[in-house]
Every structure is written in C-alpha cells, then in structure tokens.
Short mmCIF file of C-alpha atoms in Angstrom, two decimals:
data_model
loop_
_atom_site.label_atom_id
_atom_site.label_comp_id
_atom_site.label_asym_id
_atom_site.label_seq_id
_atom_site.Cartn_x
_atom_site.Cartn_y
_atom_site.Cartn_z
CA MET A 215 -80.28 -51.64 -28.09
CA MET A 216 -76.62 -50.92 -27.40
CA GLU A 217 -75.01 -50.43 -24.58
CA LYS A 218 -73.32 -46.82 -24.61
CA ILE A 219 -69.54 -46.85 -24.67
CA ASN A 220 -67.61 -43.56 -23.73
CA LEU A 221 -64.53 -43.34 -25.57
CA PHE A 222 -62.21 -40.71 -23.74
CA CYS A 223 -60.27 -38.52 -26.44
CA LEU A 224 -56.96 -36.95 -25.18
CA PRO A 225 -55.34 -34.15 -27.67
CA PHE A 226 -51.97 -34.29 -29.02
CA ALA A 227 -49.46 -31.60 -28.65
CA GLY A 228 -50.91 -28.20 -29.34
CA GLY A 229 -54.21 -29.52 -29.59
CA SER A 230 -57.43 -29.08 -27.59
CA ARG A 231 -61.08 -30.63 -26.97
CA TYR A 232 -61.88 -29.24 -30.39
CA SER A 233 -59.14 -31.36 -32.05
CA TYR A 234 -61.83 -34.46 -32.50
CA ARG A 235 -64.69 -32.69 -33.71
CA LEU A 236 -64.57 -34.34 -36.99
CA TYR A 237 -64.58 -37.56 -35.22
CA GLU A 238 -67.48 -36.62 -33.07
CA ASP A 239 -70.03 -35.96 -36.09
CA ASN A 240 -68.91 -39.26 -37.34
CA MET A 241 -68.64 -41.95 -34.78
CA PRO A 242 -71.33 -44.40 -34.53
CA SER A 243 -74.63 -43.83 -31.84
CA PHE A 244 -73.32 -46.37 -29.48
CA ILE A 245 -70.20 -44.60 -29.19
CA ASN A 246 -70.05 -41.16 -27.22
CA ILE A 247 -67.13 -39.03 -27.50
CA ILE A 248 -66.04 -37.35 -24.56
CA PRO A 249 -62.98 -34.94 -25.63
CA LEU A 250 -60.85 -34.01 -22.52
CA GLU A 251 -58.82 -30.65 -22.21
CA TYR A 252 -55.61 -29.88 -21.11
CA PRO A 253 -55.29 -26.46 -19.42
CA GLY A 254 -54.18 -23.29 -21.04
CA ARG A 255 -56.23 -23.92 -24.60
CA GLY A 256 -59.51 -24.53 -25.97
CA ALA A 257 -62.43 -24.16 -23.60
CA ARG A 258 -59.56 -23.79 -20.57
CA MET A 259 -57.76 -21.15 -22.62
CA ARG A 260 -57.94 -18.59 -19.57
CA GLU A 261 -55.97 -21.33 -17.24
CA PRO A 262 -52.06 -21.67 -17.02
CA LEU A 263 -50.25 -23.82 -19.31
CA MET A 264 -48.88 -26.89 -17.47
CA ASP A 265 -45.49 -28.48 -18.53
CA ASN A 266 -45.38 -31.18 -16.19
CA ILE A 267 -46.45 -34.46 -17.06
CA ASP A 268 -47.73 -35.82 -13.64
CA GLN A 269 -49.59 -32.50 -12.94
CA ILE A 270 -51.03 -33.17 -16.38
CA LEU A 271 -51.90 -36.72 -15.50
CA HIS A 272 -53.51 -35.59 -12.19
CA ASP A 273 -55.71 -32.93 -14.10
CA LEU A 274 -57.08 -35.66 -16.49
CA TYR A 275 -57.97 -37.91 -13.78
CA GLN A 276 -59.96 -35.45 -11.84
CA GLN A 277 -61.83 -35.31 -15.55
CA VAL A 278 -62.51 -38.99 -15.96
CA LYS A 279 -62.81 -40.28 -12.14
CA ASP A 280 -66.44 -39.74 -11.72
CA LYS A 281 -67.15 -41.07 -15.54
CA LEU A 282 -65.78 -44.59 -15.63
CA ASP A 283 -68.84 -46.57 -13.89
CA GLN A 284 -70.06 -46.62 -17.44
CA SER A 285 -68.13 -49.02 -20.31
CA TYR A 286 -65.35 -46.47 -21.58
CA ALA A 287 -62.11 -46.57 -23.85
CA PHE A 288 -59.15 -44.11 -24.10
CA TYR A 289 -57.95 -42.90 -27.81
CA GLY A 290 -54.76 -40.41 -27.96
CA HIS A 291 -52.83 -39.50 -30.70
CA SER A 292 -49.04 -38.37 -30.27
CA MET A 293 -48.78 -36.88 -26.71
CA GLY A 294 -52.30 -38.27 -26.55
CA GLY A 295 -51.65 -41.74 -26.70
CA LEU A 296 -48.66 -41.71 -23.96
CA MET A 297 -51.02 -40.09 -21.80
CA SER A 298 -53.76 -42.66 -22.77
CA CYS A 299 -51.57 -45.42 -21.48
CA LEU A 300 -50.32 -43.52 -18.14
CA LEU A 301 -54.29 -42.52 -17.28
CA ALA A 302 -55.30 -46.04 -17.78
CA ARG A 303 -52.40 -47.01 -15.37
CA LYS A 304 -53.30 -44.15 -12.93
CA VAL A 305 -57.25 -45.36 -13.16
CA ILE A 306 -56.28 -48.87 -12.28
CA GLU A 307 -53.69 -47.83 -9.19
CA ASN A 308 -56.86 -46.12 -7.68
CA LYS A 309 -59.07 -49.23 -8.39
CA LYS A 310 -61.20 -48.30 -10.31
CA THR A 311 -62.65 -50.22 -13.55
CA PRO A 312 -59.91 -50.33 -16.16
CA PRO A 313 -60.63 -49.11 -19.91
CA LEU A 314 -61.88 -51.72 -22.10
CA HIS A 315 -59.45 -50.85 -24.61
CA LEU A 316 -56.68 -48.20 -25.52
CA PHE A 317 -56.56 -46.60 -29.15
CA ILE A 318 -53.30 -44.96 -29.62
CA THR A 319 -52.09 -43.16 -32.80
CA GLY A 320 -49.09 -41.28 -34.20
CA THR A 321 -46.37 -42.27 -31.13
CA THR A 322 -43.79 -44.70 -30.35
CA GLY A 323 -43.99 -46.94 -27.28
CA PRO A 324 -43.18 -45.00 -24.12
CA ALA A 325 -40.14 -46.81 -23.43
CA ALA A 326 -38.73 -45.30 -27.05
CA LEU A 327 -40.04 -41.55 -26.02
CA SER A 328 -37.84 -41.36 -23.10
CA ARG A 329 -34.39 -41.72 -24.87
CA THR A 330 -35.61 -38.81 -27.68
CA GLU A 331 -32.49 -36.50 -28.34
CA LYS A 332 -34.94 -33.66 -29.42
CA LYS A 333 -35.39 -30.96 -27.25
CA ARG A 334 -37.30 -29.01 -29.73
CA HIS A 335 -38.96 -27.01 -26.80
CA LEU A 336 -35.50 -24.99 -26.27
CA LEU A 337 -35.13 -24.20 -29.90
CA ASP A 338 -35.30 -20.58 -30.97
CA LYS A 339 -38.69 -18.97 -32.50
CA LYS A 340 -37.65 -20.05 -36.16
CA ALA A 341 -36.37 -23.28 -35.82
CA PHE A 342 -39.51 -24.02 -33.49
CA ILE A 343 -41.76 -23.16 -36.29
CA GLU A 344 -39.62 -25.00 -38.97
CA GLU A 345 -39.96 -28.51 -36.59
CA VAL A 346 -43.42 -27.79 -36.60
CA ARG A 347 -43.91 -27.60 -39.95
CA ASN A 348 -42.08 -30.31 -40.63
CA LEU A 349 -44.67 -32.44 -38.66
CA ASN A 350 -47.34 -31.38 -41.43
CA GLY A 351 -50.02 -30.95 -38.81
CA SER A 352 -50.30 -26.93 -38.98
CA PRO A 353 -51.84 -25.11 -41.85
CA ASP A 354 -49.70 -22.64 -43.30
CA GLU A 355 -52.25 -19.91 -42.43
CA ILE A 356 -51.24 -20.42 -38.97
CA LEU A 357 -47.69 -20.74 -39.37
CA GLN A 358 -47.59 -17.61 -41.37
CA ASN A 359 -49.89 -15.64 -39.14
CA ASP A 360 -48.13 -14.17 -36.24
CA GLU A 361 -51.03 -13.31 -34.32
CA LEU A 362 -51.87 -16.82 -34.51
CA LEU A 363 -48.37 -18.28 -34.01
CA ASP A 364 -48.61 -16.25 -30.84
CA TYR A 365 -51.29 -17.82 -29.32
CA ILE A 366 -49.81 -21.59 -30.60
CA GLU A 367 -46.22 -21.31 -29.84
CA PRO A 368 -46.45 -21.25 -25.80
CA ILE A 369 -48.94 -24.24 -25.89
CA LEU A 370 -46.59 -26.19 -28.75
CA ARG A 371 -43.42 -25.61 -26.34
CA ALA A 372 -45.15 -26.60 -23.19
CA ASP A 373 -46.44 -30.04 -24.81
CA PHE A 374 -43.13 -30.66 -26.07
CA LYS A 375 -41.36 -30.25 -22.93
CA VAL A 376 -43.81 -32.91 -21.48
CA THR A 377 -43.19 -35.37 -23.78
CA GLU A 378 -39.21 -34.60 -24.49
CA ASN A 379 -38.69 -34.51 -20.67
CA TYR A 380 -40.48 -38.07 -20.04
CA VAL A 381 -38.57 -40.66 -18.44
CA TYR A 382 -40.01 -43.76 -18.70
CA ALA A 383 -40.37 -46.20 -15.74
CA ALA A 384 -40.99 -49.79 -16.27
CA ASN A 385 -44.02 -51.06 -14.47
CA GLU A 386 -46.46 -54.11 -14.74
CA SER A 387 -47.77 -55.14 -18.70
CA LEU A 388 -51.39 -53.78 -18.33
CA ASN A 389 -54.48 -56.07 -19.17
CA VAL A 390 -55.64 -54.36 -21.59
CA PRO A 391 -56.47 -54.42 -25.08
CA MET A 392 -54.46 -51.78 -27.48
CA THR A 393 -54.48 -51.11 -31.39
CA VAL A 394 -51.87 -48.87 -32.37
CA ILE A 395 -51.87 -46.78 -35.59
CA THR A 396 -49.07 -45.03 -36.70
CA GLY A 397 -48.14 -42.95 -40.88
CA THR A 398 -45.93 -44.77 -43.30
CA LYS A 399 -44.05 -41.64 -43.39
CA GLU A 400 -43.74 -40.88 -39.48
CA ASP A 401 -40.27 -40.10 -38.24
CA MET A 402 -40.00 -43.15 -36.04
CA LYS A 403 -38.57 -46.66 -36.32
CA ILE A 404 -40.98 -49.15 -36.44
CA GLU A 405 -39.22 -51.32 -33.72
CA ASP A 406 -40.00 -48.26 -31.56
CA VAL A 407 -43.56 -48.45 -32.02
CA TYR A 408 -43.50 -52.13 -31.54
CA LEU A 409 -42.39 -51.20 -27.69
CA TRP A 410 -46.32 -50.46 -26.96
CA GLN A 411 -46.11 -54.60 -26.66
CA LYS A 412 -44.45 -53.82 -23.20
CA GLU A 413 -47.22 -51.81 -22.15
CA THR A 414 -50.27 -54.58 -22.23
CA LYS A 415 -49.97 -58.83 -21.69
CA ILE A 416 -52.20 -58.63 -24.68
CA ALA A 417 -51.18 -58.88 -28.20
CA VAL A 418 -51.56 -55.24 -29.47
CA ASP A 419 -53.05 -54.77 -32.67
CA PHE A 420 -50.37 -52.61 -34.78
CA ARG A 421 -51.34 -50.90 -38.16
CA ARG A 422 -50.08 -48.33 -40.69
CA MET A 423 -51.58 -46.16 -42.66
CA PRO A 424 -50.04 -43.87 -45.36
CA GLY A 425 -49.09 -40.55 -44.62
CA HIS A 426 -47.28 -38.38 -42.13
CA HIS A 427 -47.89 -37.37 -38.24
CA PHE A 428 -51.54 -36.09 -38.95
CA PHE A 429 -52.72 -39.16 -40.98
CA ILE A 430 -55.58 -39.26 -38.52
CA TYR A 431 -57.36 -36.11 -40.81
CA LYS A 432 -56.54 -37.74 -43.94
CA TYR A 433 -58.26 -41.09 -42.58
CA PRO A 434 -60.68 -40.51 -39.80
CA TYR A 435 -63.56 -42.51 -41.17
CA GLU A 436 -60.90 -45.46 -41.43
CA ILE A 437 -59.85 -44.79 -37.91
CA ILE A 438 -63.71 -44.60 -36.78
CA GLN A 439 -64.28 -47.82 -38.51
CA ILE A 440 -61.60 -49.48 -36.43
CA ILE A 441 -62.65 -48.21 -33.17
CA ALA A 442 -66.52 -48.90 -33.72
CA LYS A 443 -65.38 -52.74 -34.85
CA LYS A 444 -62.99 -52.83 -31.71
CA LEU A 445 -65.73 -51.72 -29.22
CA VAL A 446 -68.82 -53.40 -30.48
CA VAL A 447 -68.02 -56.56 -29.07
CA HIS A 448 -67.72 -55.03 -25.92
CA SER A 449 -70.76 -53.89 -26.04
CA LYS A 450 -74.19 -54.92 -24.67
CA SER A 451 -77.68 -55.37 -25.90
CA TYR A 452 -80.66 -54.62 -23.66
#
C-alpha cells in the first residue's frame, strides 16, 4: 500500500473550503485532500472577515500546525497560491517539516503581486462587480442576484484587499519543488509568472492551460493528474 499524502488546499479570493469539492471527489486514493477555510465564509461564515495578510497567515498556520507529521503538500489558486507560499515559509520558520511540493495556479510570482496598480477593493459596487465578471469565475446567476451579491461582495473585497495591499519582501529561496500553472487568457505577463522561480532553489515546472482565470474548473482532471504524478514519487510503499 502507498503512504497517504495530505494535500492542503487554500481557497482563491471569494472561495471557501467547498471550492475544491470537484477535486476531492476525483483525487487518487493515496492523496487525502484537506481544504482549509478562511474566516467569514463557508463553514466559518459566522466569524468576522479578515483583510490583513498576517492575520490570515496565522489563522492558516493554526489549521495545519498539528497535521504536519504526515507527508503533505500545499495547493492554492490565485490568492491561495500566494498564501500557500507564505504558509510554507511560516511552517519552515517554525521548524516544522516542509511540504513535499507546492502546487500554484492562476497567479504571478509574489514579487510581481506587490507592484500591482489595481485596487479593486476600493471600487464602487457597479465597477467592482464588473471586475469580478471579467475574471470569468462567477456565474451570471450570482452576479445578477442582489441577495447573493450582498453576501459575496464583502468577502471578495476583503480578499482583494489582502492581495492588493501585499508588500513583497525578498527572502531566502525555499528548497521545495513547485509546479505553477496559469491560463493562456489570464491578465498577467508571462515574465511575472516566471518570478515564481525567485521563491525556490529548485527549477519550477511552469505549465499553461487554455482559458481564463478559472481554467481550473475546465481542466480539473488534467490538474489532478499533474498533482498525482508529482506526489506519487514521494509516496512510500509499506
């Protein structure tokens, strides 16, 4: 039998632990998905939202710190990609076993994130919703439903504020393998994607898939296959 590997999944802006349900249902049996949850949504919707990156990072660390004795990896999309990298650093700073691998989709390297000129979290409601619509990630039935919009808007604003106010600090490169996948139609420069190489001493496996920001829902099986192939080499038989 293969040793089980835990895959901690970090949500994108506006997402929750339920955002990776399709991945949970189709992941190979030797990978155990553990979706993490930011406060203020999903299973933690009664808690106040956080818009401070250090508070969120502390919260994430509290969720994983007692589960790191077993082999594990991190996967995050967009905001979750950034948080995956920062969480890996925090784990290592606290002398815990580092992740086997970081899987990151839909975002540029952290060094590029901190020079973004977009401040979507400050836009009025109409302009803000238009920005969300442009990401091609929210169904029209949500964007045209005032009740659902009233629920999701403050969550998205808080999450956008986290990434849009992020200030990059150069640190020693990690000694952790990374796979970075982006969509061909995403609004980002390829040279900014390649800045992920600054974060690890190991050559990053850069890949592209057709589509906009939420290509992860168009190609879940392909992404699952990539994750599984990377992690199977780490799993031990017993």
